[in-house]
Amino acid sequence: MRLKEKNGSQNGMKLSKEALAGMNKITVDLLVIGAGATGASVAYEAMKRGLKVGLVDAGDIGSGTSSRSTKLLHGGVRYLELAFKTLDVSQLKLVREALLERGFWLNEAPFLARSIELALPTSNCFNKAYYGVGLKAYDMLAGSSNIGASRLLSKEEINKAIPLLRGSIDGGVAYKDGQFDDARLNLLLALTSEREGTYIKTYSEVLEFKYRENGQVCGAISQGIDGSQQSWEFKAIVNATGIGSDKIRHLADPNVEPRILISRGTHLVVEENLCPEGIGLLIPSTDDGRVLFVLPFFGRTQIGTTDIRCNIHEANSPSTNEEAYLIRHIKSWFPNLREPTISSQWSGGRPLLMPCKHDMNSSDVVREHEIEVLPCGLISAMGGKWTTSRKIALDTLQAVERVLDIKLSHKKRIPLMGCKSNSHQTRLTLLKEREELSRCLPDSMCKQQQVEHLQSNFGLEALSVILKAPIVKREPLSQVIPVCIAEIEHAIDNEHACTTTDILARRNRLAMIDINEAERIIPIVQQKLEERNLPKSNLDLSK
């Protein structure tokens, strides 16, 4: 992490006293712009340290990059290889930091995150030795947070785990990383913070800043999609808008240089289960030097990711070229696979720090983060990745201390919603509640799947979500993801869901798995939105 200050000047138009008088005025200690992984983590950690926090986002909670990841909590095997090839110690430190954070999240949110074994295929003894040594280093860097030792795989073992893999593979090396529900973890960070007093305003875009006479930013105006405006007053402000960081920086100071390079990553979900034993695949190098993941995903397969430079307006829109790229490489590694059936796809823009070498390939840019403080007081958390979002938040709060010239109080222990005070208690209580939850659900072909779905979404809050609804609203609507009407109503009433996409892509993952199945139950979702005076909306994974 790098901390630096830059020169700048205030910017923002003046509002009339009449306009200000008609606004909803909100006073907080800290305003966080952006409710993605970093922004929600900043709000959560700031709340635990006694700050009164406001969290505002132009869209839904986690609607940008934070819900469009590869769904992995990982240190970055590719970055480890780059570190050794370039003899860059700083990159090794970043991998270790991410591995420690991987262990933190697996322990902190056991119903949202789990370990997954990944196989790295090899074609000869040299490859096996090369990757075997590298992954032992990966294990060692994790230290006491290691979640399992890497191991060599024979040809028979890798063929059993991934039976359609091409025949030229003579074995491989297996290692452990984490797999998680990115959108739900993002949401629960925000909701836990809200439960403790954080004020959350979604679908409200920050339009301008207000300044004191000394040029320090002290307020902001945001506007909702319904035209309503909010006037925020604060002591400190954090820009955690990811790929939108430069827009907020420029709003505060039109003279700042851009810092964010956007790299679009596209993922496909195919109906074919290429990982029947639950072991994923890391393809170490494509013909253009990238890595690809082939991951088990709800009985199907998730494939990704690409790495394409793009502008901010293209970040969430997969291209036909990227789809073709992924399918071409999958078919080369699985030659006996017939034309795969794509059931869903999504893209997200990685917010990379602009490298000194402007001709550098974005796939070679390490996911480092930087906390910038402009002279007007705007704090921007830039770069990084999901796995290290908590570390970014903690570094951001150090900058908040500097801006406010205070030492924040010792953090309170406030578990994530759905959790007990430690992971062991959480796991034990989840086991105890499974039987009771099962008794509360109607008999169906997917009853056990529904129990698992509810607990993996809500943890120890699952019973309360279900018990407040009549039995007819507990009926599963789909066998892909057994979401029920009780969950849809809960998402609208208690989880800031305002659109069809909020509910079917982020409050549960039906649309991320099978877009056609999600579209089938849209009329039910739209009816529930209308009952609460929210407008009908189409399902759109680019929003």
PDB file of C-alpha atoms in Angstrom, residues 76-335:
ATOM      1  CA  GLY A  76      -2.933 -14.965  -6.750  1.00  0.00           C
ATOM      2  CA  VAL A  77      -0.845 -17.845  -8.073  1.00  0.00           C
ATOM      3  CA  ARG A  78      -0.151 -15.819 -11.225  1.00  0.00           C
ATOM      4  CA  TYR A  79       1.240 -12.919  -9.182  1.00  0.00           C
ATOM      5  CA  LEU A  80       3.430 -15.322  -7.240  1.00  0.00           C
ATOM      6  CA  GLU A  81       4.933 -16.584 -10.493  1.00  0.00           C
ATOM      7  CA  LEU A  82       5.490 -12.999 -11.678  1.00  0.00           C
ATOM      8  CA  ALA A  83       7.175 -12.177  -8.359  1.00  0.00           C
ATOM      9  CA  PHE A  84       9.713 -14.969  -8.801  1.00  0.00           C
ATOM     10  CA  LYS A  85      10.305 -14.223 -12.476  1.00  0.00           C
ATOM     11  CA  THR A  86      10.926 -10.517 -11.807  1.00  0.00           C
ATOM     12  CA  LEU A  87      12.543 -10.993  -8.362  1.00  0.00           C
ATOM     13  CA  ASP A  88      10.045  -8.479  -6.980  1.00  0.00           C
ATOM     14  CA  VAL A  89       9.777  -8.776  -3.180  1.00  0.00           C
ATOM     15  CA  SER A  90       6.897  -6.284  -3.045  1.00  0.00           C
ATOM     16  CA  GLN A  91       4.762  -8.623  -5.138  1.00  0.00           C
ATOM     17  CA  LEU A  92       5.524 -11.474  -2.735  1.00  0.00           C
ATOM     18  CA  LYS A  93       4.296  -9.277   0.110  1.00  0.00           C
ATOM     19  CA  LEU A  94       1.063  -8.600  -1.784  1.00  0.00           C
ATOM     20  CA  VAL A  95       0.487 -12.328  -2.307  1.00  0.00           C
ATOM     21  CA  ARG A  96       1.100 -13.004   1.378  1.00  0.00           C
ATOM     22  CA  GLU A  97      -1.273 -10.176   2.353  1.00  0.00           C
ATOM     23  CA  ALA A  98      -3.990 -11.660   0.154  1.00  0.00           C
ATOM     24  CA  LEU A  99      -3.420 -15.159   1.569  1.00  0.00           C
ATOM     25  CA  LEU A 100      -3.808 -13.859   5.121  1.00  0.00           C
ATOM     26  CA  GLU A 101      -7.030 -12.092   4.127  1.00  0.00           C
ATOM     27  CA  ARG A 102      -8.250 -15.271   2.431  1.00  0.00           C
ATOM     28  CA  GLY A 103      -7.891 -17.049   5.765  1.00  0.00           C
ATOM     29  CA  PHE A 104      -9.680 -14.209   7.557  1.00  0.00           C
ATOM     30  CA  TRP A 105     -12.782 -14.375   5.336  1.00  0.00           C
ATOM     31  CA  LEU A 106     -12.979 -18.165   5.386  1.00  0.00           C
ATOM     32  CA  ASN A 107     -13.005 -17.984   9.162  1.00  0.00           C
ATOM     33  CA  GLU A 108     -15.203 -14.895   9.509  1.00  0.00           C
ATOM     34  CA  ALA A 109     -18.004 -15.897   7.127  1.00  0.00           C
ATOM     35  CA  PRO A 110     -18.163 -19.718   7.072  1.00  0.00           C
ATOM     36  CA  PHE A 111     -21.608 -19.898   5.464  1.00  0.00           C
ATOM     37  CA  LEU A 112     -20.572 -17.578   2.616  1.00  0.00           C
ATOM     38  CA  ALA A 113     -17.064 -18.895   1.956  1.00  0.00           C
ATOM     39  CA  ARG A 114     -15.460 -22.324   1.761  1.00  0.00           C
ATOM     40  CA  SER A 115     -12.194 -23.824   0.645  1.00  0.00           C
ATOM     41  CA  ILE A 116     -11.915 -25.285  -2.833  1.00  0.00           C
ATOM     42  CA  GLU A 117      -9.192 -27.455  -4.311  1.00  0.00           C
ATOM     43  CA  LEU A 118      -7.830 -26.452  -7.706  1.00  0.00           C
ATOM     44  CA  ALA A 119      -5.802 -28.629 -10.042  1.00  0.00           C
ATOM     45  CA  LEU A 120      -3.001 -27.166 -12.116  1.00  0.00           C
ATOM     46  CA  PRO A 121      -2.401 -29.636 -14.998  1.00  0.00           C
ATOM     47  CA  THR A 122       1.064 -30.628 -16.184  1.00  0.00           C
ATOM     48  CA  SER A 123       2.325 -32.360 -19.313  1.00  0.00           C
ATOM     49  CA  ASN A 124       5.778 -33.500 -18.147  1.00  0.00           C
ATOM     50  CA  CYS A 125       7.949 -34.020 -15.060  1.00  0.00           C
ATOM     51  CA  PHE A 126       9.587 -30.606 -15.382  1.00  0.00           C
ATOM     52  CA  ASN A 127       6.212 -28.821 -15.315  1.00  0.00           C
ATOM     53  CA  LYS A 128       5.134 -30.856 -12.312  1.00  0.00           C
ATOM     54  CA  ALA A 129       8.336 -30.013 -10.413  1.00  0.00           C
ATOM     55  CA  TYR A 130       8.141 -26.317 -11.404  1.00  0.00           C
ATOM     56  CA  TYR A 131       4.539 -25.848 -10.291  1.00  0.00           C
ATOM     57  CA  GLY A 132       4.978 -28.137  -7.295  1.00  0.00           C
ATOM     58  CA  VAL A 133       7.774 -25.962  -5.889  1.00  0.00           C
ATOM     59  CA  GLY A 134       5.849 -22.778  -6.645  1.00  0.00           C
ATOM     60  CA  LEU A 135       2.716 -23.985  -4.870  1.00  0.00           C
ATOM     61  CA  LYS A 136       4.721 -25.115  -1.847  1.00  0.00           C
ATOM     62  CA  ALA A 137       5.929 -21.513  -1.662  1.00  0.00           C
ATOM     63  CA  TYR A 138       2.264 -20.456  -1.910  1.00  0.00           C
ATOM     64  CA  ASP A 139       1.495 -22.707   1.087  1.00  0.00           C
ATOM     65  CA  MET A 140       4.418 -21.283   3.059  1.00  0.00           C
ATOM     66  CA  LEU A 141       3.464 -17.664   2.385  1.00  0.00           C
ATOM     67  CA  ALA A 142       0.064 -18.311   3.993  1.00  0.00           C
ATOM     68  CA  GLY A 143       1.794 -19.276   7.250  1.00  0.00           C
ATOM     69  CA  SER A 144      -0.657 -20.145  10.019  1.00  0.00           C
ATOM     70  CA  SER A 145      -3.519 -19.100   7.709  1.00  0.00           C
ATOM     71  CA  ASN A 146      -2.776 -21.968   5.336  1.00  0.00           C
ATOM     72  CA  ILE A 147      -5.956 -23.921   4.547  1.00  0.00           C
ATOM     73  CA  GLY A 148      -4.385 -27.110   3.229  1.00  0.00           C
ATOM     74  CA  ALA A 149      -1.154 -28.368   1.714  1.00  0.00           C
ATOM     75  CA  SER A 150      -0.680 -28.610  -2.028  1.00  0.00           C
ATOM     76  CA  ARG A 151      -0.205 -32.134  -3.402  1.00  0.00           C
ATOM     77  CA  LEU A 152       0.923 -33.898  -6.563  1.00  0.00           C
ATOM     78  CA  LEU A 153      -1.730 -35.550  -8.735  1.00  0.00           C
ATOM     79  CA  SER A 154      -1.128 -38.626 -10.870  1.00  0.00           C
ATOM     80  CA  LYS A 155      -2.624 -38.891 -14.341  1.00  0.00           C
ATOM     81  CA  GLU A 156      -5.277 -41.241 -12.972  1.00  0.00           C
ATOM     82  CA  GLU A 157      -6.209 -38.844 -10.157  1.00  0.00           C
ATOM     83  CA  ILE A 158      -6.598 -35.804 -12.397  1.00  0.00           C
ATOM     84  CA  ASN A 159      -8.560 -37.819 -14.971  1.00  0.00           C
ATOM     85  CA  LYS A 160     -10.959 -38.963 -12.249  1.00  0.00           C
ATOM     86  CA  ALA A 161     -11.425 -35.423 -10.924  1.00  0.00           C
ATOM     87  CA  ILE A 162     -11.754 -33.806 -14.375  1.00  0.00           C
ATOM     88  CA  PRO A 163     -12.630 -36.679 -16.736  1.00  0.00           C
ATOM     89  CA  LEU A 164     -13.004 -34.747 -20.009  1.00  0.00           C
ATOM     90  CA  LEU A 165      -9.560 -33.124 -19.754  1.00  0.00           C
ATOM     91  CA  ARG A 166      -7.379 -33.681 -22.818  1.00  0.00           C
ATOM     92  CA  GLY A 167      -5.252 -36.790 -22.922  1.00  0.00           C
ATOM     93  CA  SER A 168      -1.845 -35.089 -23.144  1.00  0.00           C
ATOM     94  CA  ILE A 169      -2.020 -34.266 -19.425  1.00  0.00           C
ATOM     95  CA  ASP A 170       0.228 -36.561 -17.375  1.00  0.00           C
ATOM     96  CA  GLY A 171      -0.886 -35.322 -13.945  1.00  0.00           C
ATOM     97  CA  GLY A 172      -0.826 -32.099 -12.033  1.00  0.00           C
ATOM     98  CA  VAL A 173      -0.518 -30.248  -8.755  1.00  0.00           C
ATOM     99  CA  ALA A 174      -3.534 -29.529  -6.557  1.00  0.00           C
ATOM    100  CA  TYR A 175      -3.733 -26.630  -4.110  1.00  0.00           C
ATOM    101  CA  LYS A 176      -6.350 -24.926  -1.928  1.00  0.00           C
ATOM    102  CA  ASP A 177      -7.968 -21.505  -2.263  1.00  0.00           C
ATOM    103  CA  GLY A 178     -11.320 -20.051  -1.235  1.00  0.00           C
ATOM    104  CA  GLN A 179     -14.620 -19.799  -3.122  1.00  0.00           C
ATOM    105  CA  PHE A 180     -17.329 -17.406  -1.913  1.00  0.00           C
ATOM    106  CA  ASP A 181     -20.549 -15.515  -2.634  1.00  0.00           C
ATOM    107  CA  ASP A 182     -19.176 -12.075  -3.435  1.00  0.00           C
ATOM    108  CA  ALA A 183     -22.521 -10.238  -3.666  1.00  0.00           C
ATOM    109  CA  ARG A 184     -23.899 -11.621  -0.379  1.00  0.00           C
ATOM    110  CA  LEU A 185     -20.711 -10.905   1.574  1.00  0.00           C
ATOM    111  CA  ASN A 186     -20.710  -7.356   0.196  1.00  0.00           C
ATOM    112  CA  LEU A 187     -24.378  -6.960   1.165  1.00  0.00           C
ATOM    113  CA  LEU A 188     -23.978  -8.351   4.678  1.00  0.00           C
ATOM    114  CA  LEU A 189     -21.044  -6.046   5.393  1.00  0.00           C
ATOM    115  CA  ALA A 190     -23.279  -3.097   4.501  1.00  0.00           C
ATOM    116  CA  LEU A 191     -26.343  -4.424   6.355  1.00  0.00           C
ATOM    117  CA  THR A 192     -24.358  -5.227   9.511  1.00  0.00           C
ATOM    118  CA  SER A 193     -23.027  -1.690   9.446  1.00  0.00           C
ATOM    119  CA  GLU A 194     -26.558  -0.365   8.921  1.00  0.00           C
ATOM    120  CA  ARG A 195     -27.889  -2.390  11.839  1.00  0.00           C
ATOM    121  CA  GLU A 196     -25.381  -0.565  14.050  1.00  0.00           C
ATOM    122  CA  GLY A 197     -26.354   2.901  12.800  1.00  0.00           C
ATOM    123  CA  THR A 198     -24.836   3.469   9.352  1.00  0.00           C
ATOM    124  CA  TYR A 199     -27.130   5.447   7.032  1.00  0.00           C
ATOM    125  CA  ILE A 200     -27.332   3.773   3.599  1.00  0.00           C
ATOM    126  CA  LYS A 201     -28.644   5.461   0.475  1.00  0.00           C
ATOM    127  CA  THR A 202     -28.588   3.481  -2.781  1.00  0.00           C
ATOM    128  CA  TYR A 203     -29.451   4.577  -6.299  1.00  0.00           C
ATOM    129  CA  SER A 204     -28.301   8.071  -5.402  1.00  0.00           C
ATOM    130  CA  GLU A 205     -25.460   9.657  -7.376  1.00  0.00           C
ATOM    131  CA  VAL A 206     -23.111  12.237  -5.861  1.00  0.00           C
ATOM    132  CA  LEU A 207     -23.388  15.327  -8.059  1.00  0.00           C
ATOM    133  CA  GLU A 208     -21.203  17.922  -6.333  1.00  0.00           C
ATOM    134  CA  PHE A 209     -19.215  18.801  -3.254  1.00  0.00           C
ATOM    135  CA  LYS A 210     -19.433  21.692  -0.793  1.00  0.00           C
ATOM    136  CA  TYR A 211     -16.350  23.306   0.740  1.00  0.00           C
ATOM    137  CA  ARG A 212     -15.342  25.372   3.741  1.00  0.00           C
ATOM    138  CA  GLU A 213     -13.609  28.707   3.229  1.00  0.00           C
ATOM    139  CA  ASN A 214     -10.243  26.977   3.638  1.00  0.00           C
ATOM    140  CA  GLY A 215     -10.981  24.725   0.668  1.00  0.00           C
ATOM    141  CA  GLN A 216     -11.664  21.581   2.682  1.00  0.00           C
ATOM    142  CA  VAL A 217     -14.552  19.451   1.442  1.00  0.00           C
ATOM    143  CA  CYS A 218     -17.308  19.309   4.069  1.00  0.00           C
ATOM    144  CA  GLY A 219     -20.474  18.344   2.230  1.00  0.00           C
ATOM    145  CA  ALA A 220     -21.957  16.653  -0.814  1.00  0.00           C
ATOM    146  CA  ILE A 221     -25.187  16.640  -2.772  1.00  0.00           C
ATOM    147  CA  SER A 222     -26.568  13.348  -4.085  1.00  0.00           C
ATOM    148  CA  GLN A 223     -29.636  12.729  -6.178  1.00  0.00           C
ATOM    149  CA  GLY A 224     -31.783   9.616  -6.352  1.00  0.00           C
ATOM    150  CA  ILE A 225     -33.305   8.167  -9.496  1.00  0.00           C
ATOM    151  CA  ASP A 226     -36.658   9.541  -8.316  1.00  0.00           C
ATOM    152  CA  GLY A 227     -35.230  13.071  -8.380  1.00  0.00           C
ATOM    153  CA  SER A 228     -34.988  13.411  -4.598  1.00  0.00           C
ATOM    154  CA  GLN A 229     -31.819  15.061  -3.322  1.00  0.00           C
ATOM    155  CA  GLN A 230     -29.792  14.556  -0.189  1.00  0.00           C
ATOM    156  CA  SER A 231     -27.453  17.035   1.467  1.00  0.00           C
ATOM    157  CA  TRP A 232     -24.611  15.274   3.285  1.00  0.00           C
ATOM    158  CA  GLU A 233     -22.462  16.974   5.921  1.00  0.00           C
ATOM    159  CA  PHE A 234     -19.369  15.162   7.176  1.00  0.00           C
ATOM    160  CA  LYS A 235     -15.988  15.500   8.827  1.00  0.00           C
ATOM    161  CA  ALA A 236     -14.222  13.153   6.386  1.00  0.00           C
ATOM    162  CA  ILE A 237     -15.063  11.573   3.047  1.00  0.00           C
ATOM    163  CA  VAL A 238     -13.875   8.411   1.284  1.00  0.00           C
ATOM    164  CA  ASN A 239     -14.079   7.751  -2.439  1.00  0.00           C
ATOM    165  CA  ALA A 240     -14.449   3.965  -2.783  1.00  0.00           C
ATOM    166  CA  THR A 241     -16.010   3.835  -6.225  1.00  0.00           C
ATOM    167  CA  GLY A 242     -13.589   1.373  -7.828  1.00  0.00           C
ATOM    168  CA  ILE A 243     -13.545   1.885 -11.584  1.00  0.00           C
ATOM    169  CA  GLY A 244     -15.371   5.187 -11.020  1.00  0.00           C
ATOM    170  CA  SER A 245     -12.650   6.615  -8.757  1.00  0.00           C
ATOM    171  CA  ASP A 246     -11.344   9.081 -11.336  1.00  0.00           C
ATOM    172  CA  LYS A 247     -14.809  10.565 -11.868  1.00  0.00           C
ATOM    173  CA  ILE A 248     -15.165  11.413  -8.158  1.00  0.00           C
ATOM    174  CA  ARG A 249     -11.560  12.651  -7.974  1.00  0.00           C
ATOM    175  CA  HIS A 250     -12.182  14.936 -10.948  1.00  0.00           C
ATOM    176  CA  LEU A 251     -15.406  16.181  -9.336  1.00  0.00           C
ATOM    177  CA  ALA A 252     -13.339  17.262  -6.335  1.00  0.00           C
ATOM    178  CA  ASP A 253     -10.444  18.592  -8.402  1.00  0.00           C
ATOM    179  CA  PRO A 254     -10.702  18.983 -12.207  1.00  0.00           C
ATOM    180  CA  ASN A 255      -6.906  19.142 -12.479  1.00  0.00           C
ATOM    181  CA  VAL A 256      -6.108  15.660 -11.157  1.00  0.00           C
ATOM    182  CA  GLU A 257      -4.453  13.157 -13.458  1.00  0.00           C
ATOM    183  CA  PRO A 258      -6.363   9.889 -14.070  1.00  0.00           C
ATOM    184  CA  ARG A 259      -5.069   6.947 -12.062  1.00  0.00           C
ATOM    185  CA  ILE A 260      -7.370   4.053 -12.932  1.00  0.00           C
ATOM    186  CA  LEU A 261      -6.857   1.567 -15.750  1.00  0.00           C
ATOM    187  CA  ILE A 262      -9.946  -0.599 -16.323  1.00  0.00           C
ATOM    188  CA  SER A 263      -9.510  -4.225 -17.333  1.00  0.00           C
ATOM    189  CA  ARG A 264     -12.696  -6.107 -18.166  1.00  0.00           C
ATOM    190  CA  GLY A 265     -12.999  -9.706 -17.039  1.00  0.00           C
ATOM    191  CA  THR A 266     -15.719 -11.862 -18.589  1.00  0.00           C
ATOM    192  CA  HIS A 267     -17.087 -15.098 -17.144  1.00  0.00           C
ATOM    193  CA  LEU A 268     -19.309 -17.778 -18.646  1.00  0.00           C
ATOM    194  CA  VAL A 269     -21.449 -20.392 -16.924  1.00  0.00           C
ATOM    195  CA  VAL A 270     -22.064 -23.530 -18.982  1.00  0.00           C
ATOM    196  CA  GLU A 271     -24.598 -26.229 -18.189  1.00  0.00           C
ATOM    197  CA  GLU A 272     -22.043 -29.012 -18.564  1.00  0.00           C
ATOM    198  CA  ASN A 273     -20.398 -30.093 -15.295  1.00  0.00           C
ATOM    199  CA  LEU A 274     -16.697 -30.293 -16.140  1.00  0.00           C
ATOM    200  CA  CYS A 275     -15.660 -30.637 -12.476  1.00  0.00           C
ATOM    201  CA  PRO A 276     -17.847 -33.506 -11.187  1.00  0.00           C
ATOM    202  CA  GLU A 277     -15.620 -34.199  -8.149  1.00  0.00           C
ATOM    203  CA  GLY A 278     -15.727 -30.563  -6.980  1.00  0.00           C
ATOM    204  CA  ILE A 279     -12.082 -29.887  -7.911  1.00  0.00           C
ATOM    205  CA  GLY A 280     -11.582 -26.840 -10.118  1.00  0.00           C
ATOM    206  CA  LEU A 281      -8.968 -26.309 -12.798  1.00  0.00           C
ATOM    207  CA  LEU A 282      -6.408 -23.550 -13.246  1.00  0.00           C
ATOM    208  CA  ILE A 283      -5.195 -23.370 -16.838  1.00  0.00           C
ATOM    209  CA  PRO A 284      -1.742 -21.832 -16.288  1.00  0.00           C
ATOM    210  CA  SER A 285      -1.153 -20.205 -19.649  1.00  0.00           C
ATOM    211  CA  THR A 286      -3.249 -19.557 -22.720  1.00  0.00           C
ATOM    212  CA  ASP A 287      -1.737 -18.804 -26.115  1.00  0.00           C
ATOM    213  CA  ASP A 288      -1.592 -15.117 -25.160  1.00  0.00           C
ATOM    214  CA  GLY A 289      -0.136 -15.683 -21.698  1.00  0.00           C
ATOM    215  CA  ARG A 290      -3.223 -15.418 -19.471  1.00  0.00           C
ATOM    216  CA  VAL A 291      -4.589 -17.842 -16.903  1.00  0.00           C
ATOM    217  CA  LEU A 292      -8.109 -19.272 -16.957  1.00  0.00           C
ATOM    218  CA  PHE A 293     -10.205 -20.819 -14.194  1.00  0.00           C
ATOM    219  CA  VAL A 294     -12.653 -23.679 -14.697  1.00  0.00           C
ATOM    220  CA  LEU A 295     -14.693 -23.912 -11.501  1.00  0.00           C
ATOM    221  CA  PRO A 296     -17.564 -26.027 -10.154  1.00  0.00           C
ATOM    222  CA  PHE A 297     -20.621 -23.796  -9.865  1.00  0.00           C
ATOM    223  CA  PHE A 298     -23.976 -25.141  -8.638  1.00  0.00           C
ATOM    224  CA  GLY A 299     -23.673 -28.360 -10.638  1.00  0.00           C
ATOM    225  CA  ARG A 300     -22.492 -26.428 -13.678  1.00  0.00           C
ATOM    226  CA  THR A 301     -19.160 -24.880 -14.644  1.00  0.00           C
ATOM    227  CA  GLN A 302     -17.944 -21.304 -14.363  1.00  0.00           C
ATOM    228  CA  ILE A 303     -15.241 -20.312 -16.857  1.00  0.00           C
ATOM    229  CA  GLY A 304     -13.169 -17.132 -16.739  1.00  0.00           C
ATOM    230  CA  THR A 305     -11.664 -14.751 -17.002  1.00  0.00           C
ATOM    231  CA  THR A 306     -10.606 -12.505 -19.862  1.00  0.00           C
ATOM    232  CA  ASP A 307      -8.462  -9.392 -19.554  1.00  0.00           C
ATOM    233  CA  ILE A 308      -9.417  -6.590 -21.943  1.00  0.00           C
ATOM    234  CA  ARG A 309      -8.708  -2.890 -21.519  1.00  0.00           C
ATOM    235  CA  CYS A 310     -11.927  -0.926 -21.809  1.00  0.00           C
ATOM    236  CA  ASN A 311     -13.599   2.329 -20.851  1.00  0.00           C
ATOM    237  CA  ILE A 312     -15.955   2.631 -17.896  1.00  0.00           C
ATOM    238  CA  HIS A 313     -19.107   2.377 -20.031  1.00  0.00           C
ATOM    239  CA  GLU A 314     -18.030  -1.010 -21.453  1.00  0.00           C
ATOM    240  CA  ALA A 315     -16.890  -2.573 -18.168  1.00  0.00           C
ATOM    241  CA  ASN A 316     -20.030  -4.616 -17.487  1.00  0.00           C
ATOM    242  CA  SER A 317     -20.792  -5.716 -21.046  1.00  0.00           C
ATOM    243  CA  PRO A 318     -19.279  -8.998 -22.313  1.00  0.00           C
ATOM    244  CA  SER A 319     -18.286  -9.016 -25.970  1.00  0.00           C
ATOM    245  CA  THR A 320     -18.853 -11.814 -28.471  1.00  0.00           C
ATOM    246  CA  ASN A 321     -15.074 -11.936 -28.984  1.00  0.00           C
ATOM    247  CA  GLU A 322     -14.507 -12.655 -25.289  1.00  0.00           C
ATOM    248  CA  GLU A 323     -17.176 -15.355 -25.302  1.00  0.00           C
ATOM    249  CA  ALA A 324     -15.537 -16.951 -28.343  1.00  0.00           C
ATOM    250  CA  TYR A 325     -12.101 -16.673 -26.690  1.00  0.00           C
ATOM    251  CA  LEU A 326     -13.247 -18.546 -23.579  1.00  0.00           C
ATOM    252  CA  ILE A 327     -15.105 -21.231 -25.520  1.00  0.00           C
ATOM    253  CA  ARG A 328     -12.143 -21.760 -27.869  1.00  0.00           C
ATOM    254  CA  HIS A 329      -9.747 -22.360 -24.990  1.00  0.00           C
ATOM    255  CA  ILE A 330     -12.156 -24.590 -23.115  1.00  0.00           C
ATOM    256  CA  LYS A 331     -12.668 -26.751 -26.191  1.00  0.00           C
ATOM    257  CA  SER A 332      -8.891 -27.031 -26.645  1.00  0.00           C
ATOM    258  CA  TRP A 333      -8.542 -28.328 -23.076  1.00  0.00           C
ATOM    259  CA  PHE A 334     -11.700 -30.446 -23.258  1.00  0.00           C
ATOM    260  CA  PRO A 335     -11.588 -31.786 -26.844  1.00  0.00           C
TER     261      PRO A 335
END
